mmCIF file of C-alpha atoms in Angstrom:
data_model
loop_
_atom_site.group_PDB
_atom_site.id
_atom_site.type_symbol
_atom_site.label_atom_id
_atom_site.label_comp_id
_atom_site.label_asym_id
_atom_site.label_seq_id
_atom_site.Cartn_x
_atom_site.Cartn_y
_atom_site.Cartn_z
ATOM 1 C CA MET A 682 -3.915 67.888 -8.154
ATOM 2 C CA ALA A 683 -6.893 65.746 -9.000
ATOM 3 C CA SER A 684 -5.136 64.199 -12.030
ATOM 4 C CA GLU A 685 -2.176 63.314 -9.844
ATOM 5 C CA GLY A 686 -4.506 61.470 -7.429
ATOM 6 C CA ASP A 687 -6.083 59.546 -10.270
ATOM 7 C CA VAL A 688 -2.723 58.116 -11.634
ATOM 8 C CA PRO A 689 -1.691 56.124 -8.570
ATOM 9 C CA GLN A 690 -5.198 54.665 -8.172
ATOM 10 C CA SER A 691 -5.155 53.307 -11.760
ATOM 11 C CA ILE A 692 -1.639 51.939 -11.178
ATOM 12 C CA GLU A 693 -2.821 50.188 -7.970
ATOM 13 C CA VAL A 694 -5.791 48.638 -9.811
ATOM 14 C CA GLU A 695 -3.433 47.239 -12.580
ATOM 15 C CA VAL A 696 -1.057 45.804 -10.041
ATOM 16 C CA ALA A 697 -3.774 44.185 -8.099
ATOM 17 C CA ALA A 698 -5.235 42.668 -11.336
ATOM 18 C CA ASP A 699 -1.797 41.326 -12.377
ATOM 19 C CA ALA A 700 -1.152 39.825 -8.939
ATOM 20 C CA SER A 701 -4.433 38.014 -8.894
ATOM 21 C CA ALA A 702 -4.075 36.532 -12.409
ATOM 22 C CA PRO A 703 -2.804 32.931 -12.243
ATOM 23 C CA SER A 704 0.439 32.478 -14.101
ATOM 24 C CA HIS A 705 -0.192 28.751 -14.811
ATOM 25 C CA LYS A 706 -2.590 25.987 -13.992
ATOM 26 C CA MET A 707 -1.663 24.187 -10.855
ATOM 27 C CA THR A 708 -1.157 20.410 -11.177
ATOM 28 C CA VAL A 709 -2.630 17.909 -8.741
ATOM 29 C CA GLU A 710 0.813 17.174 -7.263
ATOM 30 C CA GLU A 711 1.389 20.950 -6.633
ATOM 31 C CA ALA A 712 -2.141 21.223 -5.185
ATOM 32 C CA VAL A 713 -1.385 18.315 -2.763
ATOM 33 C CA GLN A 714 1.841 19.963 -1.645
ATOM 34 C CA ASP A 715 0.061 23.287 -1.053
ATOM 35 C CA VAL A 716 -2.782 21.735 0.861
ATOM 36 C CA LEU A 717 -0.379 19.635 3.015
ATOM 37 C CA ARG A 718 1.555 22.792 3.855
ATOM 38 C CA ARG A 719 -1.495 24.780 4.797
ATOM 39 C CA SER A 720 -2.875 21.867 6.856
ATOM 40 C CA LEU A 721 0.461 21.632 8.710
ATOM 41 C CA ILE A 722 0.305 25.315 9.473
ATOM 42 C CA HIS A 723 -3.117 24.962 10.993
ATOM 43 C CA ASN A 724 -2.320 21.771 12.974
ATOM 44 C CA GLY A 725 -4.674 19.660 10.913
ATOM 45 C CA LEU A 726 -2.109 17.104 9.681
ATOM 46 C CA ILE A 727 -1.634 13.626 11.036
ATOM 47 C CA ARG A 728 1.564 11.817 10.114
ATOM 48 C CA GLY A 729 2.290 8.194 10.498
ATOM 49 C CA MET A 730 0.528 4.974 9.825
ATOM 50 C CA ARG A 731 -0.779 4.299 13.338
ATOM 51 C CA GLN A 732 -2.243 7.788 13.997
ATOM 52 C CA GLY A 733 -3.512 7.985 10.410
ATOM 53 C CA VAL A 734 -5.466 4.736 10.724
ATOM 54 C CA LYS A 735 -6.992 6.045 13.930
ATOM 55 C CA ALA A 736 -8.119 9.265 12.219
ATOM 56 C CA LEU A 737 -9.479 7.354 9.205
ATOM 57 C CA ASP A 738 -11.398 4.918 11.492
ATOM 58 C CA SER A 739 -12.934 7.708 13.519
ATOM 59 C CA ARG A 740 -13.959 9.500 10.317
ATOM 60 C CA ARG A 741 -12.118 12.770 11.236
ATOM 61 C CA ALA A 742 -10.185 12.684 7.950
ATOM 62 C CA HIS A 743 -10.889 14.804 4.901
ATOM 63 C CA MET A 744 -8.221 13.367 2.745
ATOM 64 C CA CYS A 745 -5.453 10.656 2.936
ATOM 65 C CA VAL A 746 -2.106 10.633 1.146
ATOM 66 C CA LEU A 747 -0.360 7.184 0.954
ATOM 67 C CA SER A 748 3.000 6.313 -0.243
ATOM 68 C CA ASP A 749 3.470 3.550 -2.800
ATOM 69 C CA SER A 750 6.801 2.616 -1.320
ATOM 70 C CA CYS A 751 5.263 1.341 1.934
ATOM 71 C CA ASP A 752 6.875 -2.032 2.814
ATOM 72 C CA GLU A 753 3.956 -3.567 4.633
ATOM 73 C CA ALA A 754 1.178 -4.632 2.225
ATOM 74 C CA GLU A 755 -1.279 -5.114 5.070
ATOM 75 C CA TYR A 756 -1.020 -1.519 6.021
ATOM 76 C CA VAL A 757 -1.675 -0.372 2.558
ATOM 77 C CA LYS A 758 -4.736 -2.723 2.340
ATOM 78 C CA LEU A 759 -5.995 -1.363 5.691
ATOM 79 C CA VAL A 760 -5.695 2.315 4.660
ATOM 80 C CA GLU A 761 -7.300 1.671 1.285
ATOM 81 C CA ALA A 762 -10.133 -0.281 2.872
ATOM 82 C CA LEU A 763 -10.826 2.414 5.484
ATOM 83 C CA CYS A 764 -10.712 5.057 2.796
ATOM 84 C CA ALA A 765 -13.199 3.178 0.660
ATOM 85 C CA GLU A 766 -15.500 2.299 3.557
ATOM 86 C CA HIS A 767 -15.730 5.842 4.850
ATOM 87 C CA LYS A 768 -15.569 7.537 1.347
ATOM 88 C CA ILE A 769 -12.499 9.455 2.166
ATOM 89 C CA PRO A 770 -10.475 10.573 -0.885
ATOM 90 C CA LEU A 771 -7.090 8.832 -1.229
ATOM 91 C CA ILE A 772 -4.098 9.962 -3.211
ATOM 92 C CA LYS A 773 -0.929 7.862 -3.711
ATOM 93 C CA VAL A 774 2.501 9.323 -4.149
ATOM 94 C CA SER A 775 5.482 7.408 -5.452
ATOM 95 C CA ASP A 776 8.125 8.077 -2.842
ATOM 96 C CA SER A 777 7.856 8.206 0.972
ATOM 97 C CA LYS A 778 10.883 10.556 1.203
ATOM 98 C CA LYS A 779 9.085 13.034 -1.062
ATOM 99 C CA LEU A 780 6.007 12.805 1.115
ATOM 100 C CA GLY A 781 8.152 13.322 4.257
ATOM 101 C CA GLU A 782 9.680 16.378 2.760
ATOM 102 C CA TRP A 783 6.217 17.832 1.902
ATOM 103 C CA VAL A 784 4.925 17.439 5.496
ATOM 104 C CA GLY A 785 8.040 18.820 7.145
ATOM 105 C CA GLN A 786 9.824 15.725 8.359
ATOM 106 C CA CYS A 787 13.222 17.102 7.451
ATOM 107 C CA LYS A 788 15.749 19.757 8.306
ATOM 108 C CA ILE A 789 16.302 22.747 5.953
ATOM 109 C CA ASP A 790 19.850 23.933 5.386
ATOM 110 C CA ARG A 791 20.971 27.506 4.844
ATOM 111 C CA GLU A 792 20.452 27.240 1.050
ATOM 112 C CA GLY A 793 16.897 25.998 1.548
ATOM 113 C CA ASN A 794 17.552 22.408 0.580
ATOM 114 C CA ALA A 795 15.995 19.585 2.525
ATOM 115 C CA ARG A 796 18.374 17.483 4.591
ATOM 116 C CA ASN A 797 17.900 14.410 6.759
ATOM 117 C CA VAL A 798 14.494 13.685 5.249
ATOM 118 C CA VAL A 799 12.437 11.053 7.129
ATOM 119 C CA GLY A 800 9.979 9.192 4.959
ATOM 120 C CA ALA A 801 6.264 9.203 5.654
ATOM 121 C CA SER A 802 4.128 6.297 4.528
ATOM 122 C CA CYS A 803 0.741 7.739 5.404
ATOM 123 C CA VAL A 804 -0.459 11.371 5.967
ATOM 124 C CA VAL A 805 -4.079 12.296 6.853
ATOM 125 C CA ILE A 806 -5.593 15.770 6.650
ATOM 126 C CA CYS A 807 -8.106 16.441 9.334
ATOM 127 C CA ASP A 808 -8.304 20.228 8.931
ATOM 128 C CA TRP A 809 -7.880 21.865 5.511
ATOM 129 C CA GLY A 810 -6.716 25.080 7.058
ATOM 130 C CA GLU A 811 -7.886 28.062 4.975
ATOM 131 C CA GLU A 812 -9.697 28.117 1.752
ATOM 132 C CA SER A 813 -7.294 27.967 -1.251
ATOM 133 C CA GLU A 814 -7.200 27.395 -4.962
ATOM 134 C CA ALA A 815 -5.246 24.185 -4.285
ATOM 135 C CA ARG A 816 -8.108 22.742 -2.118
ATOM 136 C CA ASN A 817 -10.634 23.566 -4.806
ATOM 137 C CA ILE A 818 -8.442 21.888 -7.491
ATOM 138 C CA LEU A 819 -8.271 18.658 -5.275
ATOM 139 C CA LEU A 820 -11.937 18.662 -4.585
ATOM 140 C CA GLN A 821 -12.665 18.949 -8.285
ATOM 141 C CA TYR A 822 -10.192 16.165 -8.971
ATOM 142 C CA PHE A 823 -11.905 13.916 -6.461
ATOM 143 C CA GLU A 824 -15.318 14.589 -7.964
ATOM 144 C CA SER A 825 -14.093 13.687 -11.484
ATOM 145 C CA HIS A 826 -12.271 10.514 -10.403
#
């Protein structure tokens, strides 16, 4: 009986070790997606240029994500200046539709594909949510750049 009890315990330890081992190194883009998703879940995400600028100016922001495809150059200059002045990390993404999909500004169909995506020009994180590997990757990225 004692040997039967030992076998499941060793199997559980092996499964736990395999589950905790990372399968691949997370890229910065994947880390941004994960952090945005966690922040959205914890109501720490501010979407839109006007609300984002307010959060940046009041220094509530931990990180800002700005789309390169923003039409108004003045808005881009304002966000970049506020981030530089208050030392808030800024990440730029290439497409506003992609950023809008990451922050939930879309409808998901039955197959899991995003439909009716609304672009987002600026997204600000005011609450990271929970501690995660993605957050640590981004913090290391900000320290190195």
